[in-house]
């Protein structure tokens, strides 16, 4: 595929009132900005307005820093929430992946990157087991093994400190828990707020916590699912980015559910991660607006 | 469509061991029975075997009563569970529908019956509101209004007694809670065990109880669902017959979720009811085997 | 549900260039217009821009006629295509349904109207067979039987003339071929261009023409579908509004495919009709933009 | 996961008549065979019967060769079609993959094998471009580059001869065209009949041949699909094993359709290949029975 067009991406939320669209559009039009993609959403329950706009970089007479500064005045005038952003697609997205022993999500993501389908810079993969080191290195990506000793709170805290250091040196746009299986401590949930994505192997809020496929089998559900969500201090309760399901039946024992569910985990995580990295996901309370 | 072929339907569960299929198949073959459809399932966790067989009635030299008697000896020899059955498709299925004010499931079921797609005998529709009386009568079906006084336990108990009488006089193969919105008392759950079907407007076990679409909206899920299940004394916890989901997004307020979800409620209930009436659903613990 | 808010709906397409959004948004903002819902789409292949906007009627100081006149000047300045529109949600949508003998789509649509889910004014149902007269009249809607004599071109032409008269007296927003099974003559395709919707019982462009389920069965497909599209003089080749599919397997004979497919026909037609009546469907060449 | 149980798999088709199930089941029961999984299908149109049975190897007093010989007499007595089989799950499935430049299906299959989800022996990957050599070798699998010179019939014939040699030395259970993009000559279609699987990037029979996503975009469909089918001399017209679809909309340009479609290609091919290797797919005319 050809090189993607250089664009600036504006995302923005503020209390709804008349004239917001006109204000933003006029600001861009006055500068000659060519809007390539625009999406708007008004939430009637909260009275809140959201937008995401992609502008061709070469249509504006200034660079991203000046756009950010100038747009900041618009944002202020409209009482925007603090998380408004102006991003530059020329800045390649940096990603760090956290894994354990199960490799299906890792294989899937690395395959997408290698196939040129997901244009991101996977800076590192960190595993609490060494299992997935070889495949990671075969893709030319550094792998770090950080063991988490069971039943040793101090050891685990030290491991999280080391892991955080390995993550933070890359200042990543996304920290992906690709079936990491360890619960992040609240301090890291806070530090990586809005940047840490988890894939949970159930259709949340059903089957929170451990062994969701076993829970699903015991309940006798006819579909199993997966949920990609932002990590918060509440286990499996963060804002949902994407979900999907697949049909199972009485003939599916737990291992069959696991196998079928993995296909859903992979695509759900890949979609959620793509949207996150394209700045399509705006968080509002515990819900997401995907523009 | 042409008249369906006259068939006998055998459903059967027993502890698994070698030779069960041979025993049943030989029994039928020795009598000249022409098996039109056969399905088997072995549950490795419980070590239990299930089968459902459809046999052409005109291939056997005896009637359904004698088939039942003769097959009973096979069932006994194989230590079948008590709910083995031999049913005659010539006996038209009798159904009673329980409704409240929301008519989408009722309209859907009556439309399927009128269109010849669901060949059942709807003997009566009972509503705790009179709202759906006209459409029911337009289809030539008796409608009974049984009010359920709020905050009046004795009045409600009397209403359930009256409702049970109206249902039981038809000895129905299925009592369908088509968005009935009243919780059946344990005595009726027991009396109609394995015959009372409910449609719950969520993907269970998520969002049990009241206002599931409101719960779903608050949690920010990306799919809403519906569940057809057998009614038990545990609210929304009975064996699941069928489930389905439909995609929603941030633009869907609760009324949109309600509207989209209804399409799923309708087909999920219709499929579950069809399978139940065709004796495809075998209950094992709190799970179903749909053959 | 409560009465829907009174709104004006603007739909609009024009060659893409910078400043379009600003121009439209400023026009509305200058008049105090409160935009409740807005969607934009730029088609990079054709270089064409599309938008749909819903504005609260009570936020504007003038009525729909003056909005239409004023907005016309904006449309002209932006070289809009001829089919730009300003519609008033206070004007109830008028629909005429064309049917034959199969009633599942009719039952479904009438049920949705009766349940308050599809707020339209079904002015008449016209059938080339009398089969569906009773259910239509039970809903309080006039039914007209217009026979189409087989092998009699003159008789058929006369029938179409009579049918057109019965339709046109209502000046309907939509003429719905709800499994009508007769091919409209080119003159009516032209007269009702952009207003005549058909539901075809296959996933187009597969299985054009007669007996698509038989064609699907012969090919051994694993999913069957339905397509809601605008009627054009090219059989089953008009712009597609909506499609959906459902899984089938080797155990599904043609009648099973017909039965399963009907559930998809119903929802696909209902969704397509809703979007059409809400002015969400913009036609561009042989493709649709659904905003 | 634990080692799978050692089983024999019987697949079988014959003209339908009474007593077939009894005959097969009695044969197995008389030998003490423990049937772990059994599926039956009767095709009413053709009057043909199909079955697939999994028997625990340790329940029989003889080995697979003797089972094959003994069962052969049953097959003959029932006039079975020539493709009845008795397979031994202890014999690991051998697979050869044919690829071109696009790697998504290859990455997906290798990932499944590496994750232990698809327990097969990938003996070789053959590409008409060298692009995918590195990732193949990183998985420890031999890669062969066999160029196909454009516009050189003799050179292409020689390339196919070389490719056939590289494939046939492994006597593979499956030859998988994982987006191979070259049309097999009739001689290879014949030689690998029932063993060569292709993934076509459309919902067949729509969009046969080249650039199906472009065709789909031009037609304005609302879903794109993928089809896994057996290769025959008729291009994209062989028996369909599995299909799936994913939703697209007006905002999806061709590259978006390509990207979304790939997720469906991957799972459709993986499911079809799994079923083929588990001997679940019986071909009957141009249709498949998946048991």
JSON list of C-alpha atoms in Angstrom, two decimals, chain C residues 203 206-207 219 221-223, chain D residues 198-209 225-229 235-238 240 243:
[
{"chain": "C", "resi": 203, "resn": "UNK", "atom": "CA", "xyz": [-26.98, -11.51, -0.73]},
{"chain": "C", "resi": 206, "resn": "UNK", "atom": "CA", "xyz": [-25.27, -13.42, -5.87]},
{"chain": "C", "resi": 207, "resn": "UNK", "atom": "CA", "xyz": [-28.43, -15.11, -7.06]},
{"chain": "C", "resi": 219, "resn": "UNK", "atom": "CA", "xyz": [-24.25, -23.73, -5.03]},
{"chain": "C", "resi": 221, "resn": "UNK", "atom": "CA", "xyz": [-23.25, -21.70, 0.20]},
{"chain": "C", "resi": 222, "resn": "UNK", "atom": "CA", "xyz": [-22.84, -21.59, 3.98]},
{"chain": "C", "resi": 223, "resn": "UNK", "atom": "CA", "xyz": [-24.72, -18.33, 4.54]},
{"chain": "D", "resi": 198, "resn": "UNK", "atom": "CA", "xyz": [-8.23, -22.32, -1.56]},
{"chain": "D", "resi": 199, "resn": "UNK", "atom": "CA", "xyz": [-9.27, -19.17, 0.29]},
{"chain": "D", "resi": 200, "resn": "UNK", "atom": "CA", "xyz": [-11.07, -16.78, -2.03]},
{"chain": "D", "resi": 201, "resn": "UNK", "atom": "CA", "xyz": [-11.47, -13.22, -0.83]},
{"chain": "D", "resi": 202, "resn": "UNK", "atom": "CA", "xyz": [-15.16, -12.85, -1.57]},
{"chain": "D", "resi": 203, "resn": "UNK", "atom": "CA", "xyz": [-18.46, -14.37, -0.59]},
{"chain": "D", "resi": 204, "resn": "UNK", "atom": "CA", "xyz": [-18.74, -16.76, -3.55]},
{"chain": "D", "resi": 205, "resn": "UNK", "atom": "CA", "xyz": [-20.41, -16.97, -6.00]},
{"chain": "D", "resi": 206, "resn": "UNK", "atom": "CA", "xyz": [-20.17, -13.17, -5.93]},
{"chain": "D", "resi": 207, "resn": "UNK", "atom": "CA", "xyz": [-17.00, -11.64, -7.32]},
{"chain": "D", "resi": 208, "resn": "UNK", "atom": "CA", "xyz": [-15.25, -14.61, -8.89]},
{"chain": "D", "resi": 209, "resn": "UNK", "atom": "CA", "xyz": [-11.74, -14.04, -10.21]},
{"chain": "D", "resi": 225, "resn": "UNK", "atom": "CA", "xyz": [-16.77, -12.10, 2.75]},
{"chain": "D", "resi": 226, "resn": "UNK", "atom": "CA", "xyz": [-14.38, -14.95, 2.23]},
{"chain": "D", "resi": 227, "resn": "UNK", "atom": "CA", "xyz": [-14.84, -18.50, 1.01]},
{"chain": "D", "resi": 228, "resn": "UNK", "atom": "CA", "xyz": [-12.76, -21.59, 1.71]},
{"chain": "D", "resi": 229, "resn": "UNK", "atom": "CA", "xyz": [-13.38, -24.18, -0.99]},
{"chain": "D", "resi": 235, "resn": "UNK", "atom": "CA", "xyz": [-12.14, -21.24, -11.20]},
{"chain": "D", "resi": 236, "resn": "UNK", "atom": "CA", "xyz": [-13.60, -20.42, -7.75]},
{"chain": "D", "resi": 237, "resn": "UNK", "atom": "CA", "xyz": [-16.43, -22.86, -8.37]},
{"chain": "D", "resi": 238, "resn": "UNK", "atom": "CA", "xyz": [-15.40, -25.86, -6.27]},
{"chain": "D", "resi": 240, "resn": "UNK", "atom": "CA", "xyz": [-17.57, -24.64, -0.50]},
{"chain": "D", "resi": 243, "resn": "UNK", "atom": "CA", "xyz": [-17.75, -18.87, 4.39]}
]
